[in-house]
Coordinates of C-alpha atoms and ligand atoms in Angstrom, one line a residue:
M39 CA 56.9 -84.7 -59.0
K40 CA 59.5 -85.5 -56.3
R41 CA 60.9 -81.9 -56.6
R42 CA 57.4 -80.4 -56.4
F43 CA 56.6 -82.4 -53.3
S44 CA 59.7 -81.3 -51.5
I45 CA 58.9 -77.6 -52.1
V46 CA 55.7 -77.6 -50.8
L47 CA 57.3 -79.4 -47.6
A48 CA 59.8 -76.9 -47.4
G49 CA 57.1 -74.1 -47.6
L50 CA 55.2 -75.4 -44.7
A51 CA 57.9 -75.7 -42.4
A52 CA 59.3 -72.1 -43.1
A53 CA 56.0 -70.2 -43.1
T54 CA 55.0 -69.3 -39.6
S55 CA 51.3 -68.2 -39.3
L56 CA 50.5 -66.0 -36.3
T57 CA 47.1 -64.7 -37.1
A58 CA 45.5 -66.9 -39.8
A59 CA 44.1 -64.5 -42.4
P60 CA 41.3 -65.8 -44.3
V61 CA 42.0 -67.2 -47.6
L62 CA 40.2 -64.7 -50.0
A63 CA 40.6 -65.3 -54.0
G64 CA 42.0 -62.6 -56.2
G65 CA 44.3 -59.6 -55.6
P66 CA 46.0 -57.1 -58.0
T67 CA 45.6 -57.6 -61.4
S68 CA 48.5 -56.7 -64.1
A69 CA 46.3 -53.6 -65.2
E70 CA 45.9 -52.4 -61.5
I71 CA 49.6 -52.7 -61.3
I72 CA 50.5 -50.8 -64.0
N73 CA 48.2 -48.1 -62.6
D74 CA 49.8 -48.3 -59.0
A75 CA 51.0 -44.5 -59.3
A76 CA 47.4 -43.4 -59.7
T77 CA 45.8 -45.4 -56.9
P78 CA 47.2 -43.9 -53.4
G79 CA 45.4 -46.2 -51.3
D80 CA 47.9 -48.9 -51.9
V81 CA 51.7 -49.3 -53.1
I82 CA 51.5 -52.5 -55.3
S83 CA 54.9 -52.1 -57.3
Y84 CA 58.5 -51.4 -56.3
G85 CA 58.9 -47.8 -57.3
M86 CA 55.1 -47.1 -57.0
G87 CA 54.3 -47.4 -60.4
P88 CA 56.0 -49.1 -63.4
Q89 CA 57.7 -46.0 -64.3
Q90 CA 59.1 -45.9 -60.6
Q91 CA 58.8 -42.2 -60.4
R92 CA 58.4 -42.7 -56.4
F93 CA 55.8 -39.8 -56.5
S94 CA 52.6 -40.1 -54.6
T95 CA 49.7 -37.7 -55.3
L96 CA 48.9 -37.5 -51.6
D97 CA 49.2 -34.2 -49.9
K98 CA 47.6 -34.6 -46.4
I99 CA 51.1 -34.5 -45.0
N100 CA 52.7 -31.6 -46.3
T101 CA 55.3 -29.0 -46.0
T102 CA 52.9 -27.2 -43.1
N103 CA 52.1 -30.0 -40.9
V104 CA 55.2 -32.7 -41.4
K105 CA 56.8 -31.4 -38.4
G106 CA 54.0 -33.2 -36.4
L107 CA 54.5 -36.7 -37.9
V108 CA 54.8 -39.5 -35.4
P109 CA 55.2 -43.0 -35.3
A110 CA 51.8 -45.2 -35.7
F111 CA 53.8 -48.5 -35.1
A112 CA 57.2 -50.2 -35.5
A113 CA 57.6 -53.9 -36.2
S114 CA 61.0 -55.9 -35.7
L115 CA 61.9 -58.6 -38.4
G116 CA 63.4 -60.4 -35.1
G117 CA 65.9 -63.1 -35.0
E118 CA 69.7 -62.8 -35.1
K119 CA 69.8 -61.9 -39.0
Q120 CA 70.3 -58.1 -39.3
R121 CA 72.5 -56.5 -41.7
G122 CA 71.4 -54.1 -44.5
Q123 CA 67.6 -53.5 -44.8
E124 CA 67.2 -52.0 -48.4
S125 CA 63.8 -53.2 -48.8
Q126 CA 60.8 -51.2 -50.3
P127 CA 57.5 -52.1 -48.5
L128 CA 54.3 -53.0 -50.4
V129 CA 50.9 -52.3 -49.0
Y130 CA 47.7 -53.8 -50.2
D131 CA 44.2 -54.8 -48.5
G132 CA 45.4 -54.0 -45.1
T133 CA 48.8 -55.7 -45.2
I134 CA 52.3 -54.6 -45.3
Y135 CA 54.5 -56.8 -47.4
V136 CA 58.3 -56.4 -46.8
T137 CA 61.5 -58.2 -47.5
G138 CA 64.3 -58.5 -45.0
S139 CA 68.0 -59.5 -45.1
Y140 CA 68.9 -63.3 -45.7
S141 CA 66.0 -63.6 -48.2
R142 CA 63.2 -63.3 -45.6
L143 CA 59.6 -61.9 -46.4
F144 CA 57.1 -60.6 -43.9
A145 CA 53.5 -59.6 -43.8
F146 CA 52.7 -57.1 -41.0
D147 CA 49.0 -55.9 -40.4
A148 CA 49.0 -52.4 -42.0
R149 CA 46.6 -51.1 -38.7
S150 CA 48.4 -52.5 -36.0
G151 CA 51.8 -53.7 -37.2
E152 CA 51.0 -57.3 -35.9
K153 CA 53.0 -59.9 -37.8
K154 CA 50.9 -62.2 -40.0
W155 CA 53.7 -64.6 -41.1
E156 CA 57.2 -64.7 -42.1
Y157 CA 59.0 -66.7 -44.8
N158 CA 62.7 -67.4 -44.3
A159 CA 64.3 -69.0 -47.6
R160 CA 66.6 -71.9 -46.7
L161 CA 69.9 -70.6 -48.1
P162 CA 73.0 -72.9 -48.9
D163 CA 76.2 -72.1 -47.1
G164 CA 77.8 -71.2 -50.6
I165 CA 75.9 -68.2 -51.6
M166 CA 78.1 -65.3 -52.8
P167 CA 76.4 -62.1 -52.5
C168 CA 78.9 -59.4 -53.5
C169 CA 77.4 -56.5 -51.3
D170 CA 75.8 -57.8 -48.2
V171 CA 72.8 -60.0 -47.6
V172 CA 70.3 -57.4 -48.9
N173 CA 67.0 -57.6 -50.7
R174 CA 65.3 -54.4 -52.4
G175 CA 61.7 -55.6 -52.5
A176 CA 58.8 -57.9 -53.5
A177 CA 56.1 -57.9 -56.5
I178 CA 52.4 -58.6 -55.7
H179 CA 50.1 -60.1 -58.2
G180 CA 46.6 -62.1 -57.3
D181 CA 47.1 -64.2 -54.4
K182 CA 51.0 -64.1 -54.7
V183 CA 53.9 -61.9 -53.5
I184 CA 56.8 -62.8 -55.3
F185 CA 60.7 -62.0 -54.4
A186 CA 64.1 -63.3 -55.2
T187 CA 66.7 -64.9 -53.0
L188 CA 70.6 -64.7 -52.4
D189 CA 70.9 -68.3 -53.9
A190 CA 69.3 -67.0 -57.2
H191 CA 65.8 -68.4 -56.9
L192 CA 62.5 -66.5 -57.5
I193 CA 59.9 -67.7 -55.1
A194 CA 56.2 -67.0 -55.3
L195 CA 54.6 -67.2 -52.0
D196 CA 50.6 -67.4 -51.2
R197 CA 50.3 -63.8 -49.9
H198 CA 47.5 -64.8 -47.2
T199 CA 49.8 -67.5 -45.6
G200 CA 53.4 -67.3 -46.6
K201 CA 53.4 -70.9 -48.2
V202 CA 55.3 -71.4 -51.3
I203 CA 53.3 -71.7 -54.8
W204 CA 56.2 -71.9 -57.0
N205 CA 60.1 -71.8 -56.5
K206 CA 62.3 -71.6 -59.6
K207 CA 65.9 -71.5 -59.9
L208 CA 67.1 -68.4 -61.8
A209 CA 70.7 -69.4 -62.2
D210 CA 73.7 -71.3 -60.4
Y211 CA 74.6 -69.8 -57.1
Q212 CA 77.8 -71.9 -57.1
A213 CA 78.9 -69.9 -60.4
G214 CA 78.5 -66.5 -58.3
Y215 CA 74.9 -65.6 -59.4
S216 CA 72.6 -64.3 -57.0
A217 CA 69.6 -62.2 -56.7
T218 CA 68.5 -59.1 -54.8
A219 CA 66.3 -57.0 -56.8
A220 CA 62.4 -56.4 -56.7
P221 CA 60.9 -58.3 -59.4
I222 CA 58.3 -56.2 -61.6
I223 CA 54.9 -57.4 -63.3
V224 CA 54.1 -56.7 -66.7
K225 CA 51.2 -58.5 -68.6
D226 CA 51.0 -61.3 -66.3
M227 CA 54.9 -61.7 -66.6
V228 CA 57.3 -61.5 -63.6
I229 CA 60.5 -60.0 -64.8
T230 CA 63.7 -59.9 -63.2
G231 CA 67.3 -59.5 -63.5
N232 CA 70.4 -61.1 -62.0
S233 CA 73.4 -60.4 -59.7
G234 CA 76.9 -61.6 -59.9
G235 CA 79.0 -59.1 -62.0
E236 CA 82.2 -59.5 -59.9
F237 CA 82.2 -63.3 -60.7
G238 CA 82.4 -63.4 -64.4
I239 CA 78.7 -64.2 -64.7
I240 CA 76.5 -63.4 -67.9
G241 CA 73.9 -60.8 -67.0
E242 CA 70.4 -61.4 -68.0
V243 CA 67.0 -60.4 -68.1
S244 CA 64.0 -63.0 -68.0
A245 CA 60.5 -63.1 -68.0
R246 CA 58.3 -65.7 -66.3
N247 CA 54.6 -66.9 -66.4
V248 CA 53.6 -65.1 -63.0
D249 CA 51.2 -68.1 -62.4
T250 CA 53.3 -71.1 -62.9
G251 CA 56.8 -69.4 -62.8
E252 CA 57.5 -71.2 -66.4
L253 CA 60.2 -69.3 -68.5
I254 CA 58.9 -67.2 -71.3
W255 CA 61.9 -65.5 -72.6
T256 CA 65.5 -64.7 -71.7
R257 CA 67.9 -61.9 -72.9
P258 CA 71.4 -62.1 -72.3
T259 CA 73.1 -58.7 -71.9
I260 CA 76.5 -59.8 -73.2
E261 CA 76.9 -60.0 -76.9
G262 CA 77.3 -63.2 -78.7
H263 CA 74.9 -65.2 -76.3
M264 CA 71.7 -66.4 -77.5
G265 CA 68.4 -65.3 -76.2
T266 CA 65.3 -67.7 -75.7
L267 CA 61.6 -67.4 -76.5
G268 CA 59.1 -70.0 -75.6
G269 CA 61.9 -72.6 -74.8
K270 CA 63.7 -72.1 -78.2
P271 CA 66.7 -70.0 -79.2
S272 CA 65.5 -66.5 -80.5
T273 CA 68.3 -64.1 -81.4
M274 CA 71.9 -63.6 -80.6
T275 CA 72.5 -60.5 -78.5
G276 CA 74.6 -58.0 -80.5
K277 CA 77.2 -59.6 -82.7
L278 CA 79.9 -62.2 -81.5
N279 CA 83.2 -60.5 -81.1
A280 CA 82.1 -57.3 -82.3
T281 CA 83.2 -55.4 -79.0
W282 CA 85.1 -58.3 -77.2
T283 CA 88.2 -60.0 -78.3
G284 CA 88.5 -63.9 -78.0
D285 CA 86.4 -65.7 -75.6
L286 CA 86.1 -62.7 -73.1
W287 CA 82.4 -62.5 -73.9
K288 CA 81.8 -65.9 -72.0
T289 CA 82.7 -64.3 -68.9
G290 CA 81.7 -60.7 -69.7
G291 CA 79.6 -59.8 -66.7
G292 CA 77.0 -57.1 -67.5
A293 CA 74.7 -58.2 -64.3
T294 CA 71.0 -56.5 -64.3
W295 CA 71.4 -56.6 -60.5
L296 CA 69.1 -53.8 -59.8
G297 CA 66.0 -54.7 -61.7
G298 CA 63.9 -52.7 -64.3
T299 CA 61.3 -50.0 -65.0
Y300 CA 58.7 -50.4 -67.6
D301 CA 56.8 -47.8 -69.6
P302 CA 53.3 -48.7 -70.8
E303 CA 53.5 -45.6 -73.3
T304 CA 56.3 -47.0 -75.3
N305 CA 55.7 -50.5 -74.0
L306 CA 59.5 -50.9 -73.3
L307 CA 61.2 -52.5 -70.3
F308 CA 64.3 -50.4 -69.3
F309 CA 67.1 -52.7 -67.5
G310 CA 70.6 -51.3 -66.6
T311 CA 73.6 -53.5 -66.9
G312 CA 76.8 -53.8 -64.6
N313 CA 80.3 -53.8 -65.1
P314 CA 82.3 -55.9 -67.7
G315 CA 84.4 -58.9 -66.3
P316 CA 87.1 -58.5 -65.1
W317 CA 87.4 -55.1 -63.8
N318 CA 90.8 -54.9 -65.2
S319 CA 90.0 -53.2 -68.7
N320 CA 93.6 -53.6 -70.2
L321 CA 92.5 -57.2 -70.4
R322 CA 89.5 -56.8 -72.6
P323 CA 90.0 -53.9 -75.4
G324 CA 86.7 -52.9 -77.2
D325 CA 83.3 -51.2 -75.7
N326 CA 82.3 -54.6 -74.4
L327 CA 78.6 -54.2 -75.1
Y328 CA 76.3 -54.4 -73.5
T329 CA 78.0 -53.7 -70.2
A330 CA 77.5 -50.5 -68.2
S331 CA 74.6 -49.6 -70.5
T332 CA 70.7 -49.0 -70.5
L333 CA 68.8 -51.5 -72.6
A334 CA 65.5 -51.0 -74.0
I335 CA 63.7 -54.3 -74.3
D336 CA 60.4 -55.5 -75.8
P337 CA 58.4 -57.3 -73.2
D338 CA 56.6 -59.4 -75.6
T339 CA 59.6 -61.0 -77.3
G340 CA 62.7 -59.9 -75.0
E341 CA 64.3 -58.3 -78.0
I342 CA 66.7 -55.3 -77.5
K343 CA 64.9 -52.1 -79.0
W344 CA 67.9 -49.8 -78.5
H345 CA 70.8 -49.3 -76.1
Y346 CA 72.7 -46.6 -74.7
Q347 CA 76.1 -47.2 -73.0
T348 CA 77.2 -44.7 -70.4
T349 CA 80.5 -46.0 -69.8
P350 CA 82.2 -47.8 -72.8
H351 CA 85.1 -50.1 -71.8
D352 CA 84.5 -49.4 -68.1
G353 CA 87.7 -49.6 -66.1
W354 CA 86.4 -48.3 -62.6
D355 CA 83.2 -50.6 -61.7
F356 CA 80.6 -48.0 -63.1
D357 CA 78.0 -50.4 -63.3
G358 CA 75.1 -48.8 -65.4
V359 CA 72.6 -50.9 -63.7
N360 CA 70.8 -47.2 -62.2
E361 CA 67.2 -47.1 -62.8
F362 CA 65.9 -45.5 -65.9
I363 CA 62.9 -43.5 -65.0
P364 CA 60.4 -42.5 -67.7
F365 CA 59.1 -38.7 -67.5
D366 CA 57.7 -36.1 -70.2
A367 CA 59.1 -32.9 -70.6
T368 CA 59.4 -29.8 -72.9
V369 CA 62.9 -29.4 -74.4
K370 CA 63.6 -26.5 -76.6
G371 CA 59.7 -25.7 -77.0
K372 CA 59.3 -29.6 -78.1
P373 CA 57.1 -31.8 -75.8
M374 CA 59.3 -35.3 -75.5
K375 CA 58.9 -38.7 -74.1
L376 CA 62.1 -38.9 -72.1
G377 CA 64.1 -41.1 -69.3
A378 CA 66.5 -40.2 -66.8
K379 CA 69.2 -42.0 -65.2
A380 CA 71.8 -40.9 -62.6
D381 CA 74.7 -43.1 -63.3
R382 CA 77.5 -44.6 -61.1
N383 CA 79.9 -42.7 -63.1
G384 CA 78.7 -39.4 -61.8
Y385 CA 76.8 -38.1 -64.8
F386 CA 73.1 -37.5 -65.0
Y387 CA 71.7 -38.6 -68.5
V388 CA 68.5 -37.7 -70.3
L389 CA 67.4 -39.6 -73.3
D390 CA 64.7 -39.8 -75.7
R391 CA 63.1 -42.9 -74.4
T392 CA 61.4 -43.8 -77.7
N393 CA 65.1 -44.3 -79.4
G394 CA 67.8 -43.8 -77.0
K395 CA 69.1 -40.7 -78.2
L396 CA 71.1 -38.7 -76.0
I397 CA 69.4 -35.5 -74.9
G398 CA 71.4 -34.1 -72.1
A399 CA 74.4 -35.4 -69.7
N400 CA 75.3 -33.4 -66.7
K401 CA 77.7 -34.1 -63.7
F402 CA 75.8 -34.4 -60.6
V403 CA 78.5 -35.0 -58.1
M404 CA 81.6 -32.7 -57.1
Q405 CA 84.0 -34.6 -59.3
T406 CA 84.6 -36.7 -62.2
T407 CA 88.3 -37.8 -62.7
W408 CA 87.7 -40.5 -65.5
A409 CA 85.9 -38.2 -67.8
D410 CA 85.8 -34.4 -68.8
G411 CA 81.9 -34.4 -69.9
I412 CA 80.0 -36.3 -72.5
N413 CA 80.4 -35.4 -76.2
M414 CA 76.7 -34.8 -77.1
K415 CA 77.2 -35.5 -81.0
T416 CA 78.5 -39.0 -80.2
G417 CA 77.1 -39.7 -77.0
R418 CA 80.5 -41.0 -75.7
P419 CA 82.4 -39.7 -72.7
N420 CA 85.5 -37.5 -73.2
F421 CA 87.7 -39.8 -71.4
I422 CA 90.8 -38.8 -69.5
P423 CA 93.4 -41.5 -70.6
A424 CA 95.9 -40.7 -67.9
N425 CA 93.4 -41.5 -65.1
R426 CA 92.3 -45.2 -66.3
P427 CA 94.2 -47.5 -63.8
G428 CA 97.3 -48.9 -65.7
A429 CA 98.2 -52.5 -66.9
P430 CA 99.8 -55.0 -64.7
N431 CA 103.3 -55.4 -65.4
G432 CA 103.9 -59.2 -65.2
A433 CA 103.1 -60.3 -61.9
D434 CA 103.3 -56.9 -60.4
K435 CA 100.5 -54.7 -60.1
G436 CA 99.8 -51.6 -62.4
T437 CA 99.9 -48.1 -61.8
T438 CA 97.6 -46.8 -59.2
V439 CA 95.4 -43.9 -60.0
F440 CA 93.0 -41.9 -58.0
A441 CA 89.5 -41.9 -59.5
S442 CA 86.4 -40.2 -58.5
P443 CA 83.6 -41.1 -58.2
S444 CA 84.6 -44.5 -56.4
F445 CA 83.5 -47.5 -57.5
L446 CA 80.6 -47.2 -55.0
G447 CA 79.4 -44.7 -57.4
G448 CA 78.1 -41.3 -57.7
K449 CA 75.0 -42.9 -57.0
N450 CA 74.8 -46.6 -56.3
W451 CA 71.6 -48.7 -56.1
M452 CA 69.4 -46.5 -54.0
P453 CA 66.3 -45.1 -56.3
M454 CA 65.8 -41.7 -57.0
A455 CA 62.3 -39.9 -57.1
Y456 CA 60.7 -37.7 -59.6
S457 CA 58.1 -35.2 -58.6
K458 CA 55.6 -34.3 -61.5
D459 CA 54.8 -31.0 -59.5
T460 CA 58.2 -29.7 -59.3
G461 CA 59.5 -31.4 -62.6
L462 CA 62.7 -32.3 -60.5
F463 CA 64.7 -35.6 -59.8
Y464 CA 65.6 -36.2 -56.2
V465 CA 69.2 -37.9 -56.5
P466 CA 70.5 -39.6 -53.4
S467 CA 74.4 -39.1 -54.4
N468 CA 77.8 -39.4 -52.8
D469 CA 81.1 -37.6 -53.3
W470 CA 84.0 -40.0 -52.8
G471 CA 87.1 -41.2 -54.8
M472 CA 89.3 -44.4 -54.5
D473 CA 92.8 -45.2 -55.2
I474 CA 92.6 -48.2 -57.7
W475 CA 95.0 -50.4 -59.4
N476 CA 94.8 -53.5 -61.7
E477 CA 96.6 -56.7 -61.2
P478 CA 96.7 -60.0 -63.2
I479 CA 93.6 -62.3 -63.0
A480 CA 92.4 -65.5 -64.8
Y481 CA 88.7 -66.7 -64.6
K482 CA 87.7 -69.2 -62.3
K483 CA 84.2 -70.7 -61.6
G484 CA 82.6 -69.1 -58.5
A485 CA 85.5 -67.0 -57.6
A486 CA 85.8 -63.2 -57.7
Y487 CA 86.7 -62.0 -61.2
L488 CA 88.3 -58.4 -60.5
G489 CA 91.9 -58.0 -61.3
A490 CA 92.0 -54.8 -59.5
G491 CA 92.5 -53.4 -55.8
F492 CA 91.0 -50.3 -54.4
T493 CA 90.7 -48.1 -51.4
I494 CA 87.7 -45.6 -51.1
K495 CA 88.3 -42.3 -49.6
P496 CA 86.3 -39.1 -48.8
I497 CA 87.0 -36.1 -50.9
A498 CA 85.2 -33.4 -48.9
E499 CA 85.7 -32.3 -45.5
D500 CA 82.1 -31.9 -44.4
H501 CA 79.9 -34.8 -46.2
I502 CA 79.9 -37.7 -48.5
G503 CA 76.1 -38.0 -49.0
A504 CA 74.5 -35.3 -50.8
L505 CA 70.5 -35.4 -51.8
R506 CA 70.4 -33.3 -55.1
A507 CA 67.6 -32.0 -56.8
M508 CA 68.3 -32.0 -60.3
D509 CA 66.6 -30.1 -63.1
P510 CA 66.5 -32.7 -66.1
V511 CA 66.0 -30.1 -68.6
T512 CA 68.7 -27.7 -67.6
G513 CA 70.9 -30.1 -66.0
K514 CA 71.4 -27.7 -63.1
I515 CA 71.4 -28.7 -59.5
V516 CA 68.7 -26.8 -58.0
W517 CA 69.3 -27.6 -54.3
E518 CA 71.4 -30.0 -52.3
Y519 CA 71.2 -31.4 -48.7
K520 CA 74.6 -32.8 -47.7
N521 CA 74.9 -35.5 -45.2
K522 CA 78.0 -36.7 -43.2
A523 CA 77.8 -40.5 -44.1
P524 CA 77.1 -41.7 -47.4
L525 CA 73.5 -41.8 -48.5
W526 CA 72.4 -45.4 -49.2
G527 CA 68.5 -45.1 -49.2
G528 CA 65.7 -44.6 -51.6
V529 CA 63.8 -41.2 -52.2
L530 CA 60.1 -40.7 -52.0
A531 CA 58.5 -37.4 -53.4
T532 CA 54.8 -36.2 -52.6
R533 CA 52.1 -33.8 -53.8
G534 CA 52.6 -32.2 -50.4
N535 CA 55.6 -30.6 -51.7
L536 CA 57.7 -33.1 -49.5
V537 CA 61.0 -35.3 -50.3
F538 CA 61.7 -38.1 -47.9
T539 CA 64.8 -40.0 -47.3
G540 CA 66.8 -42.0 -44.6
T541 CA 70.5 -41.6 -43.5
P542 CA 73.0 -44.1 -42.1
E543 CA 72.9 -42.3 -38.8
G544 CA 69.4 -43.4 -38.4
Y545 CA 67.1 -40.6 -39.4
L546 CA 64.3 -40.9 -41.9
K547 CA 64.0 -37.0 -43.2
A548 CA 61.7 -35.0 -44.7
F549 CA 62.8 -31.9 -47.0
D550 CA 60.7 -29.2 -49.1
A551 CA 60.7 -30.4 -52.4
K552 CA 61.2 -26.9 -53.9
T553 CA 63.7 -25.5 -51.5
G554 CA 65.7 -28.5 -49.9
A555 CA 64.8 -27.1 -46.3
E556 CA 64.8 -29.9 -43.8
L557 CA 61.5 -30.1 -42.1
W558 CA 61.4 -32.9 -40.0
K559 CA 63.5 -35.9 -38.9
F560 CA 62.9 -38.9 -36.8
Q561 CA 65.6 -41.5 -35.2
T562 CA 64.8 -45.2 -36.1
G563 CA 67.4 -46.8 -34.0
S564 CA 69.6 -48.1 -37.0
G565 CA 70.9 -46.7 -40.3
V566 CA 68.1 -46.1 -42.8
V567 CA 69.0 -47.6 -46.4
G568 CA 65.4 -48.7 -47.2
S569 CA 63.1 -47.0 -49.6
P570 CA 60.4 -44.8 -47.7
I571 CA 56.8 -45.1 -49.3
T572 CA 53.4 -43.4 -48.6
W573 CA 49.8 -44.4 -48.9
E574 CA 46.2 -43.4 -47.8
Q575 CA 44.4 -45.7 -45.3
D576 CA 41.1 -45.0 -43.3
G577 CA 41.2 -41.4 -44.5
E578 CA 44.7 -40.8 -43.1
Q579 CA 48.1 -40.6 -44.9
Y580 CA 51.0 -43.0 -43.7
V581 CA 54.4 -43.0 -44.6
A582 CA 56.7 -46.2 -43.8
V583 CA 60.4 -46.9 -44.2
M584 CA 62.7 -49.9 -43.3
S585 CA 65.4 -49.4 -40.8
G586 CA 68.6 -51.4 -40.7
W587 CA 72.2 -50.6 -41.3
G588 CA 74.2 -52.5 -43.9
G589 CA 74.7 -52.8 -47.6
A590 CA 78.0 -52.3 -49.5
V591 CA 79.6 -49.4 -47.5
P592 CA 80.3 -51.3 -44.3
L593 CA 81.9 -53.9 -46.4
W594 CA 83.8 -52.2 -49.2
G595 CA 84.0 -48.7 -48.0
G596 CA 87.6 -48.6 -46.9
E597 CA 88.5 -45.4 -44.9
V598 CA 84.9 -44.2 -45.2
A599 CA 83.6 -47.4 -43.6
K600 CA 86.0 -46.9 -40.6
T601 CA 84.4 -43.7 -39.8
F602 CA 80.9 -45.1 -39.5
K603 CA 81.5 -48.5 -38.0
E604 CA 79.8 -47.4 -34.9
I605 CA 76.3 -47.6 -36.5
S606 CA 74.2 -50.2 -34.8
Q607 CA 72.7 -52.8 -37.0
G608 CA 68.9 -53.3 -37.0
G609 CA 65.8 -54.8 -38.7
S610 CA 62.6 -52.7 -38.2
L611 CA 59.7 -51.5 -40.2
W612 CA 58.7 -47.8 -39.1
V613 CA 55.3 -46.6 -40.0
F614 CA 54.2 -42.8 -39.4
K615 CA 51.4 -40.7 -39.4
L616 CA 49.8 -37.3 -38.2
P617 CA 48.1 -37.3 -34.8
K618 CA 44.2 -37.4 -35.1
Ligands
CA212 CA1 48.6 -47.7 -55.9
CA213 CA1 80.1 -54.0 -60.1

């Protein structure tokens, strides 16, 4: 009771109501959220639909008129808190909801840009986000808007007022846990992952009652750990010590830090898992399941239905967290239910989403030094053993190797889009490498658990970033757009034959979805690392994106970060439309 009272007080203090919206009952139901992709008048889920294809059926803005796109308004997040703005806005009932850096959530009027309220989570001093103070987006359900915070809490706010409805601790931030992903809503449950893979934490997916925040099930991602269902132990993940030696499974990593997708057709959740701990792979023989994998999870029980590990025994921090996007295509004359993932390790994987069977794996980056292709029979990479960083020699560091992609990935967190019209995936990718070496390491609660050092380097003269259109059936790159700075923002595809994405140089750009021709750009004043959306309102089509440079590149980018240190920080929502 005492705890509840204090939460209510904190909520009152933190919410600033500028224009008092009438408190209306109701809002999007789980069924409406699952149907989000078919209702272009709103955006009520991360990824614009549970499958997160980021495809809109709107075509009022198209290849012939996009050059006329102009700002409708911009809205600053204000304050001194800038840094990376990796959020995707939501739009519902005349309001734009967007999360900001430092665990903030804002509601703006979708017609004027006027701020309705903002909520600032009170973060403790000791938070340990690995890769900037970002947040990637919120979920909406009924009267609530829900987001995760850097101190590993999940908070539901009244979407009309910004006041706290419930606030639940996901995990112990002092052990290195944090949370940055957008939650997803499935069957009146709010489903989230966790962050902290650089701190020897245990990855987990959890489902909670969306109305109360009460826990329904948990599924740890590291074998040997017990799941829970309805407050009781359910089943063990995997088999204890099958792919881990000794006690290493207790600090095994596998963070689910990017959240997941949901496919209503197969009733499966797809969550990717991060690197095993520590980075130094010589310390942990075995495949280290279920790290660097895609897991298919039953949303009703939290049981793992299948898994596919992209990087067994990872030694390069190739987190397998990237979004697995369900799509349908005909392969060798056979219509199939598929899913695709552009992995941090540089390969674009297509799986049968009903059973996890590998259908295709092709390189989408310039170079993969760690493996020479993927064996289509076994589904395992053809490792190049000489290019795995060597074991430390006593207290001395091990042999340094050059590895490409760098640990920041052929693709990092930034979500790709799939066009139902072109049948192509639009992958925001990066070509870069790193020098990497291993060092001795021992686990200590709340301390970095790497046992490795690194320096990131460019590998091409003219670019690091490359937006690539991948044909998932042939595995071929159909077109590419090269960008000088690393791409770090999400992608949007539309029926107007357009693809939108942002650049660190500050532009939101539009491309022809079939040819890759650049058709439009707008300078937003800071680097764009958010994910654009589009919707229809009052008969007009709108496009919105967050601007605000940050994320992992300026913190960890080594030689690459130096090149782009002049980019100004920011924190603004930009909204565009065609002139009337
Ligand atoms: Ca919708
Ligand atoms: Ca990692």
